[in-house]
mmCIF file of C-alpha atoms in Angstrom:
data_model
loop_
_atom_site.group_PDB
_atom_site.id
_atom_site.type_symbol
_atom_site.label_atom_id
_atom_site.label_comp_id
_atom_site.label_asym_id
_atom_site.label_seq_id
_atom_site.Cartn_x
_atom_site.Cartn_y
_atom_site.Cartn_z
ATOM 1 C CA MET R 28 0.000 0.000 0.000
ATOM 2 C CA LYS R 29 1.412 3.403 -0.992
ATOM 3 C CA LYS R 30 1.648 6.196 1.523
ATOM 4 C CA ASN R 31 -0.238 9.382 0.796
ATOM 5 C CA PRO R 32 2.409 12.142 0.302
ATOM 6 C CA VAL R 33 -0.102 14.865 1.199
ATOM 7 C CA ILE R 34 -0.348 13.811 4.855
ATOM 8 C CA PRO R 35 3.245 14.752 5.858
ATOM 9 C CA TYR R 36 2.893 18.141 4.154
ATOM 10 C CA ALA R 37 -0.447 18.744 5.840
ATOM 11 C CA THR R 38 1.079 17.848 9.211
ATOM 12 C CA ILE R 39 3.950 20.278 8.663
ATOM 13 C CA ALA R 40 1.514 23.004 7.624
ATOM 14 C CA VAL R 41 -0.634 22.482 10.738
ATOM 15 C CA ILE R 42 2.428 22.582 13.014
ATOM 16 C CA GLY R 43 3.614 25.767 11.292
ATOM 17 C CA ILE R 44 0.227 27.424 11.753
ATOM 18 C CA LEU R 45 0.157 26.443 15.423
ATOM 19 C CA LEU R 46 3.623 27.934 15.936
ATOM 20 C CA VAL R 47 2.555 31.198 14.336
ATOM 21 C CA VAL R 48 -0.526 31.341 16.576
ATOM 22 C CA VAL R 49 1.504 30.666 19.738
ATOM 23 C CA ILE R 50 4.139 33.246 18.800
ATOM 24 C CA SER R 51 1.394 35.779 18.081
ATOM 25 C CA PHE R 52 -0.160 35.279 21.512
ATOM 26 C CA VAL R 53 3.221 35.651 23.223
ATOM 27 C CA GLY R 54 3.808 38.885 21.295
ATOM 28 C CA LEU R 55 0.370 40.185 22.227
ATOM 29 C CA ASP R 56 1.009 39.396 25.878
ATOM 30 C CA GLN R 57 4.301 41.322 25.773
ATOM 31 C CA ARG R 58 2.600 44.237 24.010
ATOM 32 C CA GLN R 59 -0.125 44.312 26.697
ATOM 33 C CA THR R 60 2.531 44.316 29.418
ATOM 34 C CA ILE R 61 4.327 47.211 27.738
ATOM 35 C CA GLU R 62 1.066 49.141 27.347
ATOM 36 C CA GLU R 63 0.268 48.588 31.033
ATOM 37 C CA LYS R 64 3.709 49.916 31.984
ATOM 38 C CA GLU R 65 3.130 52.990 29.809
ATOM 39 C CA LYS R 66 -0.219 53.613 31.528
ATOM 40 C CA ASN R 67 1.571 53.469 34.883
ATOM 41 C CA GLY R 68 4.046 56.142 33.812
ATOM 42 C CA GLY R 69 6.614 53.660 32.555
ATOM 43 C CA GLU R 70 6.867 51.802 35.821
ATOM 44 C CA ASN R 71 5.512 48.429 36.838
ATOM 45 C CA THR R 72 4.864 48.983 40.530
ATOM 46 C CA GLU R 73 4.080 45.335 41.250
ATOM 47 C CA GLU R 74 7.445 44.284 39.827
ATOM 48 C CA GLN R 75 9.211 46.958 41.837
ATOM 49 C CA SER R 76 7.774 45.891 45.153
ATOM 50 C CA GLN R 77 8.421 42.187 44.538
ATOM 51 C CA GLU R 78 11.997 42.562 43.326
ATOM 52 C CA GLY R 79 13.046 45.697 45.193
ATOM 53 C CA GLU R 80 14.332 47.412 42.054
ATOM 54 C CA THR R 81 15.406 50.998 42.213
ATOM 55 C CA THR R 82 16.393 53.273 39.376
ATOM 56 C CA SER R 83 19.597 54.104 41.249
ATOM 57 C CA ASP R 84 20.961 50.562 40.778
ATOM 58 C CA PRO R 85 21.203 49.846 37.044
ATOM 59 C CA SER R 86 23.014 46.550 37.603
ATOM 60 C CA LYS R 87 20.012 45.285 39.602
ATOM 61 C CA ILE R 88 17.587 46.510 36.923
ATOM 62 C CA PHE R 89 19.709 44.732 34.299
ATOM 63 C CA GLU R 90 19.823 41.566 36.401
ATOM 64 C CA ASN R 91 16.029 41.493 36.767
ATOM 65 C CA ASN R 92 15.150 42.361 33.176
ATOM 66 C CA CYS R 93 18.018 41.618 30.810
ATOM 67 C CA ALA R 94 20.394 39.043 32.299
ATOM 68 C CA SER R 95 18.274 36.054 31.283
ATOM 69 C CA CYS R 96 19.243 36.728 27.650
ATOM 70 C CA HIS R 97 22.479 38.719 27.942
ATOM 71 C CA GLY R 98 24.008 36.895 30.927
ATOM 72 C CA ALA R 99 24.383 38.153 34.475
ATOM 73 C CA ASP R 100 28.055 38.866 33.730
ATOM 74 C CA LEU R 101 27.186 40.491 30.350
ATOM 75 C CA SER R 102 28.867 37.587 28.525
ATOM 76 C CA GLY R 103 25.828 36.789 26.386
ATOM 77 C CA GLY R 104 23.533 33.837 25.959
ATOM 78 C CA ALA R 105 20.353 33.941 23.910
ATOM 79 C CA GLY R 106 21.233 37.606 23.329
ATOM 80 C CA PRO R 107 24.624 39.058 22.434
ATOM 81 C CA ALA R 108 27.367 39.800 24.935
ATOM 82 C CA LEU R 109 27.228 43.340 26.309
ATOM 83 C CA ASN R 110 30.513 43.406 28.225
ATOM 84 C CA LYS R 111 32.017 45.793 25.607
ATOM 85 C CA VAL R 112 28.834 47.395 24.271
ATOM 86 C CA GLY R 113 30.029 50.866 25.323
ATOM 87 C CA SER R 114 32.862 50.584 22.802
ATOM 88 C CA LYS R 115 30.374 50.071 19.986
ATOM 89 C CA TYR R 116 27.410 52.287 20.923
ATOM 90 C CA SER R 117 26.933 55.618 22.697
ATOM 91 C CA GLN R 118 24.629 56.023 25.683
ATOM 92 C CA GLU R 119 21.951 57.527 23.403
ATOM 93 C CA GLU R 120 22.236 54.648 20.914
ATOM 94 C CA ILE R 121 21.953 52.089 23.705
ATOM 95 C CA ARG R 122 18.897 53.927 25.065
ATOM 96 C CA GLU R 123 17.298 53.792 21.603
ATOM 97 C CA ILE R 124 18.012 50.050 21.331
ATOM 98 C CA ILE R 125 16.399 49.506 24.737
ATOM 99 C CA LYS R 126 13.434 51.591 23.589
ATOM 100 C CA THR R 127 12.887 50.056 20.135
ATOM 101 C CA GLY R 128 14.611 46.684 20.461
ATOM 102 C CA PHE R 129 16.232 44.650 17.737
ATOM 103 C CA PRO R 130 13.220 42.987 16.078
ATOM 104 C CA ASP R 131 15.349 40.934 13.658
ATOM 105 C CA SER R 132 17.231 39.320 16.533
ATOM 106 C CA GLY R 133 14.176 38.731 18.700
ATOM 107 C CA MET R 134 14.771 41.487 21.249
ATOM 108 C CA PRO R 135 11.511 43.325 21.882
ATOM 109 C CA GLY R 136 11.546 47.014 22.577
ATOM 110 C CA GLY R 137 10.111 48.702 25.622
ATOM 111 C CA LEU R 138 11.152 46.173 28.248
ATOM 112 C CA LEU R 139 12.539 49.073 30.256
ATOM 113 C CA GLN R 140 10.955 52.510 30.351
ATOM 114 C CA GLY R 141 11.799 55.980 31.589
ATOM 115 C CA GLU R 142 14.422 56.352 34.297
ATOM 116 C CA LYS R 143 15.188 52.624 34.343
ATOM 117 C CA ALA R 144 16.027 52.622 30.631
ATOM 118 C CA ASP R 145 18.141 55.756 31.073
ATOM 119 C CA ALA R 146 20.032 54.278 34.025
ATOM 120 C CA VAL R 147 20.759 50.978 32.271
ATOM 121 C CA ALA R 148 21.807 52.759 29.062
ATOM 122 C CA LYS R 149 24.241 54.946 31.015
ATOM 123 C CA TRP R 150 25.627 51.914 32.873
ATOM 124 C CA LEU R 151 25.998 49.833 29.700
ATOM 125 C CA SER R 152 27.706 52.708 27.860
ATOM 126 C CA LYS R 153 30.524 52.424 30.412
ATOM 127 C CA GLN R 154 31.071 48.729 29.593
ATOM 128 C CA LYS R 155 34.161 48.875 27.378
#
């Protein structure tokens, strides 16, 4: 009995569609989180009280928001290493990257807002 060649292609198509749907929902969830932060003046007060973040400690802000991808020691991981990012980008350029992200590499923009983004950008610009 011959196998139907349409079935494997249909299976691949269904899996692809499911992946697109899941990725879309994850993106929508991140967008909603960012919009909620913007409504709260750029700050997520629940996150602050749970993690004790302050805008005066950019290394702590980085640790709580960025280290999972860029490494706690800035050596990289899912995201690029940032231990010499200040040699490549200015403080303003780093702030813009934090604001807009790098969509092609998977980094979403807006994960940090306001004073937190400014503090982390200043701190990262000194990493040379």
